[in-house]
Structures are given as C-alpha cells and as structure tokens.
C-alpha cells in the first residue's frame, strides 16, 4: 500500500520535472493520492457502473410504519441497518438504565425535601440529580427565570423559530387584544402597522387525539417593545375543539397564575412541534436525498463519501420512534407531558412532512426561511435585537458552507463540470423518484 502510494508520488514528481508547463491544478492532480474520483476521471467506468448497479439492486424504496420519507429495504440496505443497530442500541439501553436508576434517587430527594408543593419546588427535581442521564441539566436560567416573560418569548428565538412570523401590514389579524395599548403603549393595529407584531399559530393542534391531560391549540402574538426593543409576549389564545367560540384571550395583565398557565399550554404546542417536526425537518429531509444518492453515486464519488460521513446511522431514527409510538399507544402509556396520543404525533409528523412545511428543501434553507418569515433582513419593522438561534446557526452553517465550497471547488473547475457529472445529474433525477420535495438543480 505504502509502496504504491510512494510510487505514484515519485511518478508524479518525475512527471512534474519533465513537464515544466504543468499548471498548478495539474500538479495537484498529478501528486494526488485521492482514491475518490468524479465519473469522468475514473479509469474503469465499466466497473464503476456495475458497482452502482449492484447498489441499486440492494437499496430499494419501501415504506415504514412511522411514515414520512421512503425507508430503505433490500439485501444491502438491511445489512447496513442491522450493522448500524449494533452501534446505536447499546448507548440508548445504557441511557434508559441510567434514567431508571436515577429517578429512584431523584424521587427520594424530593420526598426528603417535603415533596412538590409550590412551583419553585420543581427546581429540586434537578438539584444535584441525573448525573449520568442528564449531566448538563436544563438550560441555564430555566429553573430561576421560569415566570419571566422574556424567558418565554426568547424560547421562540432560541430553540425553534419555525412557526414564528412577523405580521405584514396587509395580513388579517387572528384575534383582537383590547389590552394591547395598556401593555405596549400601542394598539394592536398600530403594532402591526409599525411591523412590531409577530404571531405563532399552533391552532391545528386542537384537532389532535387527546389523552386524559388538558391541552389546546394556541395562537399567540409577540411584539418588539417600542421602548426597550425587547421581544415580548402580548397575548395567547388557547383553542379547544368544539369550544372555539368561548376561547379566552390571556395577556400579561391577567392574574400571574392564569398567564403562566396560558404560557404552559403554549409551550406544550411548541414542544410538540419541536419533537415531532424534528424527525421530518432534520432526519427525513436528509434521508430522502441520501437514499437517492446511494442509488446513483458510486462509492468512489467524493460527494458520496461526504454524505456517508454526514449521515451517520440515519436509519435508526424511525425504528426508535416507531417503538416509542407503539409503546406509548395505550391510554396509560406515553410521555406524560403532552396532552395528545403518540399515534396522533405520528399522524401530525406525516402531515407537516407531506405538506412540504418541514420537508420542502429550498424554502427551508435556514436564511431563506427566516427571511421569508420576516425574522431577519426585514424591510418592514425594526430588527430583532437578539436572535440566538440565528446567531448560533449562522456560525455553524457558514462554516459548513465554506468547507463544502472549497470541497466542491477542489473537484470541479467550473459549473459546467458539475453539470457534466453524470452521477450527480442521475442523483438529481432520482430525488424525484425518492419524492424529495424541491431538491435543488445542479444544472448550469
Ligand atoms: Fe435527531
């Protein structure tokens, strides 16, 4: 191996000496020991095509009980999935064992401190607990600032801004807020006219299949305060199926416990969205093009190599979730913190995936998405003075963009070269077969 590497370097070095006119790129290629090639540089295109054909036969499209995107099946796919299982199951089993152990200790500590009698007592649940299963604990500030409106509103701008939108001047308002002027100094139409008003609408969640817990589908207004510039909650309207006409509107002017309850109900919606949308936004939206790539790109293609690195054990997510859905399907099981059944979670995830809301590839590019919702670069209204999600995501995403740009530039001299890459073009066509919505084109 080392001999052959050395041989090619020596060969290349002598070739450089013999041809002084070799360009810089030519030099790079000549000394390259990169085993990965785009199709036109492959010295054995027949063997390459045959190997792709084997993959196409061993990786087929199938459905999965969890739904959303296609799931792979076939001899090669099943082998990979079984092998992946060996690596992802043990850590999960270990974590479950740690939770089972540590909840006994946590419970004993709560009882020793007199139980859960007032809201602040819930902080004791995390005091020196969960050393293995939850070592970092909740987000900093969560256990001390939980009644602060800024914590509530900044969750939107920190964790998941995917249902938050700036209300445009021509938008129809969802509901009136009589107390708006006494809370903000401006009426609701004035806030709207100045581009200071935002909405989050989870009203479709009132249709979910309920458990014996109480839940609602909330609509909420947020605003940029004219004086402080803070992003704050203005009102929450929880909607219950069949009782929409008598829905109450809660604001910070209500009794603190009533307002806190409204914020809890709304956070249930946001948590549900974060949990169930995540499998479609982060997983299926990437799994669909990955499966299409496996079926069209050679394993020697540099893009395939990168995808294999990025998509680590991706096929475990749905089996895990499906197991959770099934074990949570009985009326007495399932996460106790949501008011809806796990079966309706599965249904909801499929709705937001098939509608394109979470799966549409190009409109969900993070900057496009945030801009379309008026959260960044808005020509209307003041800018958000702090947007932690964007501030963090842009660092990571721009670093990935810089890396990928340099990666692609190292294999392709021009856009034309990409357009002429037969495997890349086959991948693009295959994304239609894989029902991957709005995949970008790689044509010039
Ligand atoms: Fe995930």
GROMACS .gro file of C-alpha atoms and ligand atoms in nm:
model
  445
    1UNK     CA    1   0.000   0.000   0.000
    2UNK     CA    2   0.262   0.250   0.112
    3UNK     CA    3   0.482   0.139  -0.175
    4UNK     CA    4   0.214   0.207  -0.429
    5UNK     CA    5   0.141   0.547  -0.273
    6UNK     CA    6   0.509   0.628  -0.278
    7UNK     CA    7   0.535   0.504  -0.633
    8UNK     CA    8   0.260   0.733  -0.753
    9UNK     CA    9   0.416   1.031  -0.574
   10UNK     CA   10   0.753   0.957  -0.728
   11UNK     CA   11   0.598   0.904  -1.065
   12UNK     CA   12   0.411   1.231  -1.035
   13UNK     CA   13   0.725   1.413  -0.916
   14UNK     CA   14   0.919   1.292  -1.216
   15UNK     CA   15   0.633   1.387  -1.443
   16UNK     CA   16   0.642   1.741  -1.299
   17UNK     CA   17   1.015   1.766  -1.368
   18UNK     CA   18   0.960   1.650  -1.722
   19UNK     CA   19   0.680   1.895  -1.792
   20UNK     CA   20   0.758   2.246  -1.665
   21UNK     CA   21   0.436   2.377  -1.823
   22UNK     CA   22   0.213   2.178  -1.587
   23UNK     CA   23  -0.045   2.404  -1.425
   24UNK     CA   24  -0.095   2.427  -1.052
   25UNK     CA   25  -0.414   2.218  -1.073
   26UNK     CA   26  -0.236   1.973  -1.295
   27UNK     CA   27   0.033   1.943  -1.030
   28UNK     CA   28  -0.228   1.883  -0.762
   29UNK     CA   29  -0.386   1.610  -0.970
   30UNK     CA   30  -0.054   1.457  -1.058
   31UNK     CA   31   0.052   1.417  -0.697
   32UNK     CA   32  -0.295   1.328  -0.578
   33UNK     CA   33  -0.338   1.007  -0.387
   34UNK     CA   34  -0.710   1.069  -0.354
   35UNK     CA   35  -0.888   0.738  -0.410
   36UNK     CA   36  -1.212   0.925  -0.489
   37UNK     CA   37  -1.297   1.044  -0.836
   38UNK     CA   38  -1.575   1.210  -1.029
   39UNK     CA   39  -1.701   0.979  -1.308
   40UNK     CA   40  -1.510   1.136  -1.597
   41UNK     CA   41  -1.176   1.073  -1.423
   42UNK     CA   42  -1.246   0.712  -1.339
   43UNK     CA   43  -1.014   0.484  -1.533
   44UNK     CA   44  -1.257   0.196  -1.515
   45UNK     CA   45  -1.602   0.335  -1.591
   46UNK     CA   46  -1.749  -0.009  -1.661
   47UNK     CA   47  -1.659  -0.147  -1.320
   48UNK     CA   48  -1.788   0.173  -1.166
   49UNK     CA   49  -2.125   0.148  -1.343
   50UNK     CA   50  -2.155  -0.219  -1.246
   51UNK     CA   51  -2.090  -0.135  -0.880
   52UNK     CA   52  -2.363   0.133  -0.887
   53UNK     CA   53  -2.598  -0.122  -1.038
   54UNK     CA   54  -2.532  -0.363  -0.751
   55UNK     CA   55  -2.617  -0.084  -0.506
   56UNK     CA   56  -2.939  -0.001  -0.691
   57UNK     CA   57  -3.050  -0.362  -0.659
   58UNK     CA   58  -2.957  -0.383  -0.291
   59UNK     CA   59  -3.105  -0.050  -0.182
   60UNK     CA   60  -3.475  -0.027  -0.267
   61UNK     CA   61  -3.752   0.207  -0.163
   62UNK     CA   62  -4.001   0.095   0.092
   63UNK     CA   63  -4.242   0.247   0.338
   64UNK     CA   64  -4.214   0.227   0.715
   65UNK     CA   65  -4.493   0.233   0.978
   66UNK     CA   66  -4.360   0.568   1.105
   67UNK     CA   67  -4.427   0.710   0.759
   68UNK     CA   68  -4.268   1.033   0.630
   69UNK     CA   69  -3.996   0.967   0.366
   70UNK     CA   70  -3.925   0.633   0.199
   71UNK     CA   71  -3.732   0.384   0.409
   72UNK     CA   72  -3.464   0.161   0.253
   73UNK     CA   73  -3.501  -0.212   0.210
   74UNK     CA   74  -3.315  -0.481   0.012
   75UNK     CA   75  -3.020  -0.705   0.084
   76UNK     CA   76  -2.756  -0.432   0.113
   77UNK     CA   77  -2.982  -0.190   0.296
   78UNK     CA   78  -3.091  -0.450   0.550
   79UNK     CA   79  -2.731  -0.550   0.613
   80UNK     CA   80  -2.633  -0.187   0.680
   81UNK     CA   81  -2.934  -0.128   0.905
   82UNK     CA   82  -2.856  -0.443   1.108
   83UNK     CA   83  -2.492  -0.340   1.143
   84UNK     CA   84  -2.590   0.014   1.244
   85UNK     CA   85  -2.816  -0.126   1.513
   86UNK     CA   86  -2.518  -0.277   1.690
   87UNK     CA   87  -2.375   0.070   1.744
   88UNK     CA   88  -2.685   0.272   1.825
   89UNK     CA   89  -2.878   0.036   2.050
   90UNK     CA   90  -2.628  -0.009   2.339
   91UNK     CA   91  -2.592   0.365   2.425
   92UNK     CA   92  -2.970   0.401   2.427
   93UNK     CA   93  -3.011   0.098   2.653
   94UNK     CA   94  -2.743   0.242   2.885
   95UNK     CA   95  -2.922   0.575   2.899
   96UNK     CA   96  -3.254   0.409   2.977
   97UNK     CA   97  -3.089   0.212   3.257
   98UNK     CA   98  -2.936   0.532   3.399
   99UNK     CA   99  -3.276   0.707   3.393
  100UNK     CA  100  -3.438   0.414   3.571
  101UNK     CA  101  -3.167   0.420   3.841
  102UNK     CA  102  -3.153   0.794   3.886
  103UNK     CA  103  -3.527   0.851   3.903
  104UNK     CA  104  -3.539   0.647   4.222
  105UNK     CA  105  -3.278   0.874   4.382
  106UNK     CA  106  -3.446   1.189   4.248
  107UNK     CA  107  -3.782   1.081   4.387
  108UNK     CA  108  -3.632   1.006   4.729
  109UNK     CA  109  -3.464   1.350   4.732
  110UNK     CA  110  -3.792   1.525   4.650
  111UNK     CA  111  -3.975   1.339   4.925
  112UNK     CA  112  -3.693   1.422   5.171
  113UNK     CA  113  -3.740   1.792   5.086
  114UNK     CA  114  -4.113   1.779   5.162
  115UNK     CA  115  -4.248   1.700   4.812
  116UNK     CA  116  -4.376   1.924   4.533
  117UNK     CA  117  -4.596   2.186   4.699
  118UNK     CA  118  -4.519   2.505   4.514
  119UNK     CA  119  -4.385   2.588   4.170
  120UNK     CA  120  -4.029   2.656   4.291
  121UNK     CA  121  -4.012   2.303   4.435
  122UNK     CA  122  -3.988   2.165   4.082
  123UNK     CA  123  -3.634   2.305   4.063
  124UNK     CA  124  -3.545   2.044   4.329
  125UNK     CA  125  -3.604   1.776   4.066
  126UNK     CA  126  -3.274   1.883   3.912
  127UNK     CA  127  -3.079   1.978   4.223
  128UNK     CA  128  -2.773   1.751   4.219
  129UNK     CA  129  -2.967   1.489   4.022
  130UNK     CA  130  -2.941   1.297   3.693
  131UNK     CA  131  -2.559   1.286   3.695
  132UNK     CA  132  -2.542   1.028   3.413
  133UNK     CA  133  -2.870   1.065   3.230
  134UNK     CA  134  -2.887   1.447   3.213
  135UNK     CA  135  -2.545   1.573   3.325
  136UNK     CA  136  -2.577   1.930   3.196
  137UNK     CA  137  -2.926   1.978   3.335
  138UNK     CA  138  -3.184   2.217   3.192
  139UNK     CA  139  -3.084   2.533   3.001
  140UNK     CA  140  -2.915   2.789   3.227
  141UNK     CA  141  -3.172   3.022   3.380
  142UNK     CA  142  -3.464   2.785   3.320
  143UNK     CA  143  -3.504   2.698   3.688
  144UNK     CA  144  -3.488   3.057   3.812
  145UNK     CA  145  -3.649   3.267   3.537
  146UNK     CA  146  -3.944   3.046   3.450
  147UNK     CA  147  -4.207   3.312   3.523
  148UNK     CA  148  -4.023   3.585   3.332
  149UNK     CA  149  -4.194   3.680   3.005
  150UNK     CA  150  -3.859   3.730   2.837
  151UNK     CA  151  -3.767   3.367   2.901
  152UNK     CA  152  -4.095   3.261   2.740
  153UNK     CA  153  -4.055   3.482   2.434
  154UNK     CA  154  -3.684   3.413   2.388
  155UNK     CA  155  -3.751   3.037   2.377
  156UNK     CA  156  -3.907   3.119   2.037
  157UNK     CA  157  -3.590   3.292   1.922
  158UNK     CA  158  -3.351   3.041   2.080
  159UNK     CA  159  -3.485   2.688   2.040
  160UNK     CA  160  -3.726   2.665   1.749
  161UNK     CA  161  -3.841   2.969   1.548
  162UNK     CA  162  -4.018   2.756   1.287
  163UNK     CA  163  -4.373   2.879   1.347
  164UNK     CA  164  -4.285   3.240   1.425
  165UNK     CA  165  -4.375   3.505   1.165
  166UNK     CA  166  -4.370   3.882   1.152
  167UNK     CA  167  -4.724   4.007   1.076
  168UNK     CA  168  -4.720   4.203   0.749
  169UNK     CA  169  -4.917   4.526   0.702
  170UNK     CA  170  -5.179   4.353   0.483
  171UNK     CA  171  -5.218   4.039   0.698
  172UNK     CA  172  -5.551   3.966   0.865
  173UNK     CA  173  -5.518   3.958   1.243
  174UNK     CA  174  -5.603   3.633   1.422
  175UNK     CA  175  -5.790   3.788   1.715
  176UNK     CA  176  -5.825   4.126   1.887
  177UNK     CA  177  -5.635   4.224   2.203
  178UNK     CA  178  -5.817   4.502   2.385
  179UNK     CA  179  -5.541   4.543   2.642
  180UNK     CA  180  -5.266   4.589   2.379
  181UNK     CA  181  -5.227   4.965   2.431
  182UNK     CA  182  -5.208   4.935   2.809
  183UNK     CA  183  -4.940   4.664   2.776
  184UNK     CA  184  -4.729   4.801   2.492
  185UNK     CA  185  -4.824   5.168   2.456
  186UNK     CA  186  -4.959   5.090   2.107
  187UNK     CA  187  -5.285   4.934   1.990
  188UNK     CA  188  -5.277   4.603   1.803
  189UNK     CA  189  -5.331   4.772   1.459
  190UNK     CA  190  -5.054   5.023   1.546
  191UNK     CA  191  -4.813   4.743   1.636
  192UNK     CA  192  -4.899   4.577   1.306
  193UNK     CA  193  -4.860   4.899   1.107
  194UNK     CA  194  -4.514   4.955   1.258
  195UNK     CA  195  -4.401   4.599   1.179
  196UNK     CA  196  -4.360   4.519   1.550
  197UNK     CA  197  -4.613   4.237   1.568
  198UNK     CA  198  -4.539   3.861   1.538
  199UNK     CA  199  -4.757   3.551   1.550
  200UNK     CA  200  -4.716   3.188   1.630
  201UNK     CA  201  -5.010   2.973   1.527
  202UNK     CA  202  -5.046   2.616   1.652
  203UNK     CA  203  -5.425   2.613   1.622
  204UNK     CA  204  -5.430   2.290   1.417
  205UNK     CA  205  -5.317   2.106   1.732
  206UNK     CA  206  -5.668   2.135   1.879
  207UNK     CA  207  -5.759   1.856   1.634
  208UNK     CA  208  -5.506   1.608   1.780
  209UNK     CA  209  -5.629   1.298   1.956
  210UNK     CA  210  -5.634   1.389   2.327
  211UNK     CA  211  -5.527   1.183   2.630
  212UNK     CA  212  -5.677   1.250   2.972
  213UNK     CA  213  -5.449   1.557   3.006
  214UNK     CA  214  -5.562   1.908   2.918
  215UNK     CA  215  -5.425   2.069   2.604
  216UNK     CA  216  -5.524   2.319   2.338
  217UNK     CA  217  -5.407   2.455   2.005
  218UNK     CA  218  -5.275   2.804   2.077
  219UNK     CA  219  -5.241   3.119   1.876
  220UNK     CA  220  -5.012   3.385   2.019
  221UNK     CA  221  -4.892   3.737   1.950
  222UNK     CA  222  -4.544   3.864   2.030
  223UNK     CA  223  -4.413   4.216   1.978
  224UNK     CA  224  -4.100   4.427   1.974
  225UNK     CA  225  -4.145   4.672   2.259
  226UNK     CA  226  -4.139   5.035   2.140
  227UNK     CA  227  -3.935   5.149   2.444
  228UNK     CA  228  -3.698   4.867   2.537
  229UNK     CA  229  -3.679   4.697   2.195
  230UNK     CA  230  -3.729   4.364   2.379
  231UNK     CA  231  -3.914   4.080   2.207
  232UNK     CA  232  -4.208   4.002   2.439
  233UNK     CA  233  -4.531   3.801   2.450
  234UNK     CA  234  -4.853   4.001   2.413
  235UNK     CA  235  -5.138   3.750   2.417
  236UNK     CA  236  -5.221   3.380   2.396
  237UNK     CA  237  -5.550   3.229   2.279
  238UNK     CA  238  -5.581   2.855   2.355
  239UNK     CA  239  -5.838   2.691   2.126
  240UNK     CA  240  -6.023   2.375   2.227
  241UNK     CA  241  -6.205   2.171   1.965
  242UNK     CA  242  -6.580   2.238   1.968
  243UNK     CA  243  -6.541   2.527   2.212
  244UNK     CA  244  -6.364   2.778   1.984
  245UNK     CA  245  -6.637   3.042   2.029
  246UNK     CA  246  -6.579   3.069   2.401
  247UNK     CA  247  -6.198   3.078   2.376
  248UNK     CA  248  -6.036   3.314   2.628
  249UNK     CA  249  -5.753   3.551   2.543
  250UNK     CA  250  -5.476   3.566   2.805
  251UNK     CA  251  -5.230   3.853   2.843
  252UNK     CA  252  -4.964   3.965   3.098
  253UNK     CA  253  -5.244   4.179   3.251
  254UNK     CA  254  -5.417   3.865   3.381
  255UNK     CA  255  -5.355   3.706   3.719
  256UNK     CA  256  -4.995   3.577   3.721
  257UNK     CA  257  -5.108   3.215   3.759
  258UNK     CA  258  -5.359   3.244   3.472
  259UNK     CA  259  -5.097   3.399   3.245
  260UNK     CA  260  -4.842   3.136   3.347
  261UNK     CA  261  -5.096   2.862   3.267
  262UNK     CA  262  -5.151   3.009   2.919
  263UNK     CA  263  -4.773   3.010   2.865
  264UNK     CA  264  -4.754   2.645   2.977
  265UNK     CA  265  -5.027   2.545   2.731
  266UNK     CA  266  -4.850   2.728   2.452
  267UNK     CA  267  -4.514   2.568   2.542
  268UNK     CA  268  -4.681   2.227   2.507
  269UNK     CA  269  -4.758   2.317   2.146
  270UNK     CA  270  -4.406   2.436   2.083
  271UNK     CA  271  -4.256   2.126   2.247
  272UNK     CA  272  -4.481   1.901   2.038
  273UNK     CA  273  -4.373   2.084   1.725
  274UNK     CA  274  -4.005   2.061   1.817
  275UNK     CA  275  -4.030   1.690   1.899
  276UNK     CA  276  -4.233   1.565   1.605
  277UNK     CA  277  -4.128   1.813   1.336
  278UNK     CA  278  -3.766   1.730   1.415
  279UNK     CA  279  -3.789   1.384   1.258
  280UNK     CA  280  -3.914   1.537   0.936
  281UNK     CA  281  -3.702   1.856   0.932
  282UNK     CA  282  -3.371   1.711   1.045
  283UNK     CA  283  -3.396   1.347   0.954
  284UNK     CA  284  -3.633   1.262   0.670
  285UNK     CA  285  -3.549   1.574   0.472
  286UNK     CA  286  -3.187   1.447   0.468
  287UNK     CA  287  -3.262   1.074   0.444
  288UNK     CA  288  -3.459   1.110   0.120
  289UNK     CA  289  -3.171   1.261  -0.082
  290UNK     CA  290  -2.924   1.027   0.093
  291UNK     CA  291  -3.112   0.717  -0.022
  292UNK     CA  292  -3.134   0.868  -0.371
  293UNK     CA  293  -2.755   0.926  -0.361
  294UNK     CA  294  -2.682   0.568  -0.253
  295UNK     CA  295  -2.876   0.452  -0.560
  296UNK     CA  296  -2.698   0.679  -0.807
  297UNK     CA  297  -2.349   0.778  -0.690
  298UNK     CA  298  -2.051   0.547  -0.692
  299UNK     CA  299  -1.895   0.480  -0.353
  300UNK     CA  300  -1.583   0.632  -0.510
  301UNK     CA  301  -1.762   0.960  -0.578
  302UNK     CA  302  -1.633   1.232  -0.340
  303UNK     CA  303  -1.986   1.358  -0.276
  304UNK     CA  304  -2.094   1.010  -0.167
  305UNK     CA  305  -1.801   0.997   0.072
  306UNK     CA  306  -1.908   1.324   0.233
  307UNK     CA  307  -2.271   1.210   0.256
  308UNK     CA  308  -2.164   0.888   0.425
  309UNK     CA  309  -1.976   1.094   0.682
  310UNK     CA  310  -2.269   1.329   0.744
  311UNK     CA  311  -2.543   1.065   0.756
  312UNK     CA  312  -2.426   0.852   1.045
  313UNK     CA  313  -2.657   0.562   1.127
  314UNK     CA  314  -2.956   0.754   0.987
  315UNK     CA  315  -3.188   0.455   0.959
  316UNK     CA  316  -3.217   0.408   1.336
  317UNK     CA  317  -3.438   0.712   1.392
  318UNK     CA  318  -3.764   0.575   1.261
  319UNK     CA  319  -3.739   0.230   1.424
  320UNK     CA  320  -3.674   0.405   1.754
  321UNK     CA  321  -3.962   0.646   1.710
  322UNK     CA  322  -4.197   0.376   1.591
  323UNK     CA  323  -4.112   0.169   1.900
  324UNK     CA  324  -4.193   0.476   2.109
  325UNK     CA  325  -4.520   0.536   1.926
  326UNK     CA  326  -4.628   0.175   1.975
  327UNK     CA  327  -4.529   0.152   2.339
  328UNK     CA  328  -4.697   0.487   2.400
  329UNK     CA  329  -5.016   0.397   2.214
  330UNK     CA  330  -5.205   0.255   2.510
  331UNK     CA  331  -5.409   0.512   2.705
  332UNK     CA  332  -5.196   0.468   3.018
  333UNK     CA  333  -4.856   0.492   2.845
  334UNK     CA  334  -4.659   0.754   2.657
  335UNK     CA  335  -4.497   1.079   2.756
  336UNK     CA  336  -4.697   1.235   3.036
  337UNK     CA  337  -4.606   1.588   2.937
  338UNK     CA  338  -4.815   1.601   2.619
  339UNK     CA  339  -5.191   1.606   2.607
  340UNK     CA  340  -5.215   1.403   2.286
  341UNK     CA  341  -5.157   1.040   2.194
  342UNK     CA  342  -4.835   0.917   2.037
  343UNK     CA  343  -5.040   0.789   1.741
  344UNK     CA  344  -5.156   1.142   1.671
  345UNK     CA  345  -4.791   1.254   1.690
  346UNK     CA  346  -4.711   1.017   1.410
  347UNK     CA  347  -5.006   1.144   1.208
  348UNK     CA  348  -4.913   1.507   1.268
  349UNK     CA  349  -4.549   1.444   1.164
  350UNK     CA  350  -4.671   1.296   0.838
  351UNK     CA  351  -4.897   1.595   0.778
  352UNK     CA  352  -4.622   1.855   0.817
  353UNK     CA  353  -4.387   1.642   0.606
  354UNK     CA  354  -4.624   1.576   0.316
  355UNK     CA  355  -4.747   1.938   0.311
  356UNK     CA  356  -4.387   2.046   0.247
  357UNK     CA  357  -4.386   2.267   0.557
  358UNK     CA  358  -4.090   2.085   0.706
  359UNK     CA  359  -3.959   1.889   0.407
  360UNK     CA  360  -3.953   2.139   0.124
  361UNK     CA  361  -3.578   2.158   0.072
  362UNK     CA  362  -3.507   2.500  -0.073
  363UNK     CA  363  -3.763   2.711   0.112
  364UNK     CA  364  -3.628   2.561   0.434
  365UNK     CA  365  -3.273   2.682   0.376
  366UNK     CA  366  -3.225   2.850   0.709
  367UNK     CA  367  -3.164   3.200   0.582
  368UNK     CA  368  -3.437   3.187   0.315
  369UNK     CA  369  -3.682   3.056   0.570
  370UNK     CA  370  -3.605   3.315   0.837
  371UNK     CA  371  -3.614   3.593   0.580
  372UNK     CA  372  -3.947   3.479   0.436
  373UNK     CA  373  -4.091   3.490   0.787
  374UNK     CA  374  -3.964   3.842   0.849
  375UNK     CA  375  -3.721   3.737   1.121
  376UNK     CA  376  -3.401   3.854   0.952
  377UNK     CA  377  -3.326   4.125   0.691
  378UNK     CA  378  -3.682   4.254   0.721
  379UNK     CA  379  -3.757   4.574   0.533
  380UNK     CA  380  -4.068   4.610   0.744
  381UNK     CA  381  -4.044   4.697   1.113
  382UNK     CA  382  -3.747   4.701   1.348
  383UNK     CA  383  -3.488   4.423   1.356
  384UNK     CA  384  -3.485   4.170   1.641
  385UNK     CA  385  -3.220   4.294   1.878
  386UNK     CA  386  -3.121   3.942   1.981
  387UNK     CA  387  -3.182   3.620   1.788
  388UNK     CA  388  -2.974   3.342   1.947
  389UNK     CA  389  -3.096   3.067   1.712
  390UNK     CA  390  -2.982   3.260   1.406
  391UNK     CA  391  -2.665   3.387   1.570
  392UNK     CA  392  -2.559   3.030   1.656
  393UNK     CA  393  -2.694   2.854   1.346
  394UNK     CA  394  -2.524   3.101   1.112
  395UNK     CA  395  -2.179   3.031   1.263
  396UNK     CA  396  -2.221   2.657   1.214
  397UNK     CA  397  -2.390   2.678   0.876
  398UNK     CA  398  -2.147   2.929   0.729
  399UNK     CA  399  -1.853   2.716   0.844
  400UNK     CA  400  -2.010   2.416   0.669
  401UNK     CA  401  -2.076   2.629   0.360
  402UNK     CA  402  -1.711   2.743   0.348
  403UNK     CA  403  -1.589   2.385   0.383
  404UNK     CA  404  -1.828   2.250   0.119
  405UNK     CA  405  -1.745   2.531  -0.123
  406UNK     CA  406  -1.377   2.455  -0.101
  407UNK     CA  407  -1.451   2.081  -0.123
  408UNK     CA  408  -1.656   2.121  -0.441
  409UNK     CA  409  -1.405   2.365  -0.593
  410UNK     CA  410  -1.133   2.108  -0.541
  411UNK     CA  411  -1.317   1.856  -0.762
  412UNK     CA  412  -1.487   2.078  -1.017
  413UNK     CA  413  -1.318   2.352  -1.218
  414UNK     CA  414  -1.649   2.509  -1.322
  415UNK     CA  415  -2.027   2.485  -1.301
  416UNK     CA  416  -2.014   2.318  -1.639
  417UNK     CA  417  -1.807   2.038  -1.487
  418UNK     CA  418  -2.081   1.980  -1.229
  419UNK     CA  419  -2.348   1.984  -1.499
  420UNK     CA  420  -2.147   1.723  -1.690
  421UNK     CA  421  -2.110   1.490  -1.392
  422UNK     CA  422  -2.342   1.209  -1.498
  423UNK     CA  423  -2.377   1.064  -1.149
  424UNK     CA  424  -2.464   1.398  -0.993
  425UNK     CA  425  -2.731   1.450  -1.259
  426UNK     CA  426  -2.866   1.099  -1.203
  427UNK     CA  427  -2.883   1.180  -0.831
  428UNK     CA  428  -3.086   1.492  -0.904
  429UNK     CA  429  -3.335   1.293  -1.114
  430UNK     CA  430  -3.350   1.021  -0.853
  431UNK     CA  431  -3.460   1.271  -0.586
  432UNK     CA  432  -3.789   1.298  -0.779
  433UNK     CA  433  -3.830   0.920  -0.758
  434UNK     CA  434  -3.747   0.944  -0.387
  435UNK     CA  435  -4.024   1.206  -0.357
  436UNK     CA  436  -3.784   1.456  -0.220
  437UNK     CA  437  -3.959   1.789  -0.249
  438UNK     CA  438  -3.789   2.088  -0.404
  439UNK     CA  439  -3.439   1.944  -0.446
  440UNK     CA  440  -3.201   2.199  -0.599
  441UNK     CA  441  -3.091   2.162  -0.959
  442UNK     CA  442  -2.725   2.103  -1.038
  443UNK     CA  443  -2.753   2.230  -1.392
  444UNK     CA  444  -2.555   2.534  -1.505
  445LIG    FE1  445  -3.235   1.391   1.574
   0.00000   0.00000   0.00000
